[in-house]
XYZ file of C-alpha atoms in Angstrom:
320
model
C 43.958 72.485 68.987
C 41.234 74.564 70.580
C 43.277 74.691 73.734
C 46.362 75.603 71.973
C 44.491 78.444 70.130
C 43.114 79.728 73.406
C 46.810 79.798 74.783
C 48.396 81.510 71.904
C 45.711 84.017 70.898
C 46.138 86.282 73.739
C 50.006 85.678 73.513
C 50.499 86.681 69.852
C 47.459 88.865 69.794
C 49.195 91.310 72.254
C 52.117 91.437 69.876
C 49.707 92.133 66.984
C 47.970 94.921 68.847
C 51.248 96.451 69.713
C 52.305 96.150 66.044
C 49.062 97.683 64.864
C 49.233 100.468 67.434
C 52.661 101.390 66.231
C 51.693 101.490 62.665
C 48.393 103.479 63.228
C 49.899 106.115 65.578
C 53.212 106.435 63.814
C 54.949 107.526 66.884
C 58.760 107.616 66.962
C 60.784 104.730 68.426
C 61.870 106.965 71.284
C 58.331 107.020 72.805
C 58.743 103.304 73.663
C 61.658 104.186 76.096
C 59.721 104.492 79.234
C 57.718 101.482 78.693
C 60.765 99.327 78.036
C 62.274 100.975 81.356
C 59.307 99.773 83.223
C 59.387 96.245 81.757
C 63.152 95.764 82.261
C 63.666 97.550 85.500
C 60.221 96.808 87.408
C 57.900 94.379 85.957
C 60.005 91.479 84.902
C 62.435 91.753 87.794
C 59.359 91.591 89.991
C 58.165 88.503 88.161
C 61.630 86.773 88.543
C 61.693 87.740 92.308
C 58.321 86.460 93.023
C 58.910 83.061 91.229
C 62.400 82.458 92.801
C 61.578 83.719 96.350
C 58.621 81.564 96.809
C 60.456 78.348 95.748
C 61.995 75.876 98.043
C 65.828 76.488 97.930
C 66.693 72.982 96.863
C 64.946 73.529 93.646
C 67.047 76.585 92.916
C 70.453 74.845 93.086
C 70.133 72.593 90.133
C 73.577 73.358 88.489
C 73.232 70.166 86.413
C 70.010 71.702 84.698
C 71.608 75.067 84.023
C 74.889 73.546 82.685
C 72.911 71.151 80.383
C 70.631 73.726 79.010
C 73.590 76.074 78.284
C 75.608 73.453 76.804
C 72.841 72.773 74.203
C 72.272 76.241 73.439
C 75.946 76.944 72.759
C 76.260 73.873 70.663
C 73.747 75.402 68.443
C 75.776 78.615 68.589
C 79.036 76.904 67.652
C 77.584 75.042 64.865
C 76.135 78.373 63.304
C 79.394 79.984 63.953
C 81.397 77.210 62.081
C 78.710 77.394 58.937
C 79.479 81.093 58.869
C 83.114 81.049 59.355
C 84.086 78.037 57.355
C 81.495 77.535 54.824
C 80.458 81.080 53.964
C 83.617 82.799 54.855
C 82.027 85.577 56.965
C 84.011 87.707 59.267
C 84.315 86.749 62.966
C 81.920 89.721 64.054
C 79.233 88.665 61.457
C 79.616 85.229 62.545
C 79.057 86.241 66.226
C 75.822 88.062 65.494
C 74.450 85.328 63.170
C 75.181 82.758 65.973
C 73.382 84.704 68.500
C 70.539 85.142 66.031
C 70.191 81.292 66.019
C 70.766 80.568 69.573
C 69.654 83.753 71.551
C 65.816 83.557 71.988
C 63.575 86.139 73.329
C 63.493 84.445 76.618
C 62.992 87.676 78.762
C 60.073 89.160 77.097
C 58.245 86.025 75.711
C 59.377 83.226 77.987
C 57.749 83.849 81.352
C 54.258 84.632 80.060
C 54.045 81.870 77.616
C 55.682 79.206 79.988
C 53.397 80.022 82.910
C 50.290 80.225 80.830
C 50.945 76.895 79.098
C 52.654 74.705 81.895
C 51.726 76.553 85.071
C 53.536 77.484 88.115
C 55.680 74.426 87.843
C 57.566 76.152 85.033
C 58.436 79.229 87.162
C 61.935 77.992 88.476
C 63.500 76.623 85.413
C 62.213 79.589 83.437
C 63.709 81.997 85.991
C 66.981 80.061 86.117
C 67.379 79.800 82.205
C 66.687 83.517 81.752
C 69.025 84.608 84.486
C 72.032 82.360 83.675
C 71.704 82.444 79.819
C 71.415 86.213 79.755
C 74.432 86.398 82.114
C 76.511 84.171 79.716
C 75.428 86.174 76.727
C 76.578 89.401 78.386
C 80.152 87.751 78.617
C 80.392 86.156 75.220
C 79.146 88.819 72.927
C 81.757 91.486 74.078
C 84.565 88.947 74.437
C 84.023 87.756 70.779
C 83.629 91.219 69.546
C 86.902 92.206 71.208
C 88.644 89.244 69.414
C 87.195 90.341 66.185
C 88.705 93.834 66.696
C 85.404 95.618 66.766
C 85.549 96.397 70.434
C 88.407 98.975 70.912
C 88.530 99.097 74.705
C 91.460 97.835 76.743
C 91.260 94.376 78.359
C 90.714 96.017 81.834
C 87.762 98.327 80.608
C 86.205 95.284 78.736
C 86.386 93.058 81.732
C 85.176 95.782 84.153
C 82.119 96.584 81.837
C 81.304 92.720 81.480
C 81.246 92.393 85.313
C 79.214 95.438 85.689
C 76.562 94.465 83.101
C 76.312 90.932 84.634
C 76.347 92.071 88.305
C 73.904 94.949 87.808
C 71.415 93.709 85.469
C 68.013 93.914 86.959
C 67.036 90.344 85.855
C 70.066 89.016 87.613
C 69.751 91.287 90.602
C 66.136 90.319 91.253
C 66.891 86.629 90.712
C 69.681 86.869 93.212
C 67.386 88.588 95.732
C 65.045 85.886 95.297
C 67.671 83.327 96.018
C 68.584 85.073 99.312
C 64.905 85.311 100.469
C 64.243 81.552 99.574
C 67.694 80.419 101.212
C 66.960 82.519 104.590
C 63.252 81.826 104.683
C 62.632 85.541 105.056
C 58.851 86.321 105.556
C 57.750 89.194 103.256
C 55.550 91.695 104.464
C 51.895 91.502 102.888
C 52.054 95.044 101.374
C 55.409 94.196 99.801
C 54.051 90.859 98.310
C 51.099 92.737 96.705
C 53.385 95.411 95.245
C 55.413 92.465 93.625
C 52.532 90.863 92.496
C 50.981 93.976 90.889
C 54.329 94.575 89.157
C 54.596 90.831 88.022
C 51.108 90.814 86.526
C 52.027 93.668 84.339
C 55.102 91.920 82.988
C 53.747 89.686 80.208
C 51.202 92.053 78.726
C 53.557 94.944 78.618
C 56.447 92.960 77.301
C 54.339 91.476 74.380
C 52.909 94.797 73.440
C 56.313 96.399 73.483
C 57.540 93.603 71.257
C 54.869 94.229 68.772
C 55.852 97.957 68.682
C 59.425 97.194 68.304
C 58.737 94.956 65.241
C 56.590 97.571 63.497
C 59.367 100.141 64.042
C 62.139 97.967 62.375
C 60.881 97.587 58.745
C 62.219 94.797 56.637
C 64.993 96.172 54.526
C 67.522 93.534 53.942
C 66.831 89.750 54.094
C 70.150 87.972 54.763
C 71.122 84.785 52.931
C 71.920 83.129 56.376
C 68.154 83.088 57.117
C 67.849 79.898 55.337
C 69.556 77.988 58.036
C 69.342 80.535 61.085
C 65.589 80.233 61.152
C 65.357 76.456 61.238
C 68.279 76.408 63.666
C 66.437 78.781 65.970
C 62.960 77.594 65.870
C 63.527 73.715 65.452
C 67.100 72.770 66.119
C 67.555 74.563 69.232
C 64.655 73.150 71.205
C 65.557 69.640 69.858
C 69.057 69.971 71.065
C 67.915 71.172 74.523
C 65.382 68.383 74.808
C 68.035 65.731 73.675
C 70.677 67.231 76.059
C 68.144 67.245 79.127
C 66.800 63.679 78.560
C 70.357 62.477 77.963
C 71.546 63.603 81.433
C 68.256 62.720 83.047
C 66.844 63.270 86.515
C 64.759 66.338 85.676
C 61.096 66.879 86.365
C 59.102 66.693 83.028
C 57.791 70.334 83.492
C 61.396 71.518 83.609
C 62.201 69.874 80.333
C 59.138 71.067 78.920
C 59.835 74.725 79.955
C 63.379 74.421 78.719
C 62.192 73.290 75.195
C 59.447 75.871 75.078
C 61.983 78.699 75.821
C 64.462 77.256 73.340
C 61.800 77.429 70.457
C 61.148 81.073 70.811
C 62.172 83.539 68.201
C 65.284 85.586 68.021
C 65.783 88.047 70.914
C 65.600 91.846 70.076
C 69.020 91.956 71.970
C 70.677 90.606 69.054
C 69.853 93.780 67.077
C 70.941 95.825 70.007
C 74.358 93.917 70.161
C 74.736 94.319 66.373
C 73.855 98.148 66.502
C 76.371 98.604 69.341
C 79.162 97.276 67.321
C 77.936 98.455 63.838
C 77.716 94.827 62.637
C 74.998 92.994 60.751
C 72.222 95.466 61.987
C 69.599 95.498 59.329
C 69.996 91.747 58.774
C 69.619 91.093 62.596
C 66.463 93.255 62.432
C 65.154 91.145 59.657
C 65.979 87.906 61.258
C 64.005 89.046 64.504
C 60.996 89.874 62.316
C 61.074 86.753 60.248
C 61.679 84.224 63.197
C 58.892 85.979 65.177
C 56.471 85.563 62.253
C 57.408 82.059 61.651
C 57.154 81.257 65.392
C 53.479 81.677 65.299
C 53.534 78.259 63.548
C 56.351 76.501 65.098
C 55.620 77.574 68.801
C 52.048 76.206 68.189
C 53.487 72.928 66.939
C 55.869 72.718 69.761
C 52.950 73.424 72.304
C 50.835 70.662 70.541
C 53.713 68.233 71.115
C 54.206 69.276 74.698
C 50.506 69.548 75.668
C 49.576 66.313 73.928
C 52.208 63.987 75.524
C 54.153 63.485 72.318
C 57.177 64.851 73.897
C 58.847 61.563 75.347
C 60.007 62.092 78.933
C 62.955 59.886 78.326
C 64.983 59.173 75.125
C 67.842 56.957 76.712
C 67.207 54.095 79.042
């Protein structure tokens, strides 16, 4: 337990510091813009490039791993969508945001720092692959479903062009693709360039965690959705269980890859869910509340998942 506390204290401590700083200074949300720009366009891309470019290429082509992880994530998504649509009678647009709230974790900001801290460098490649491919698919699914719901008024051509642009030009995906190219071509990176990448990568986790704390402080809890009763357990408990069962059922993955995938799956709802809701004017306040509530509860649930993983209680194989 002491080891878990030593892992999580700096992690959630940075979020708390950001939260307190935002409450104490009372600066407007716009002041966070340049820090978010640095994180999204410099620090995290440098981290992903570093992780991928220094990995043997054969480890980067595990299509089976990516397909299995995404299948488990979207199984949770579809389940929540069905509950919202069939049992609660919510609109297609509301169901979309609710489903993302239960299946889209804060893997970009929280994932790399926690996984590398808890599992070591062996978790680098699965973390980079999950973040890259899950984000790419989310960028496709969200506008496609909103278009089907009638909340996206663009023509089909404009919608497809915007999706392609967002996927192809996203900094996470570009940096991961560059890392793939360097690893595949065995390109020797100049020492000065490596040091620059290292400096940026080292800033990724602390800046991202601080920014997340500030973001939570600037989004007060105004409206708690009734759906929170099943979205929270779906995100923090069901999602990691589904990922674990799927990966162990397929088999053939290194234990640290399974552990990294489970750890990323148990993270709280991504702040991007609020951004998507805000973009389409759907479920905004309730998405913000869901992010805050899942983040608070994740202090306990992530701790429990780390105990299970680090103590060896997570079986490496469920099926013979």
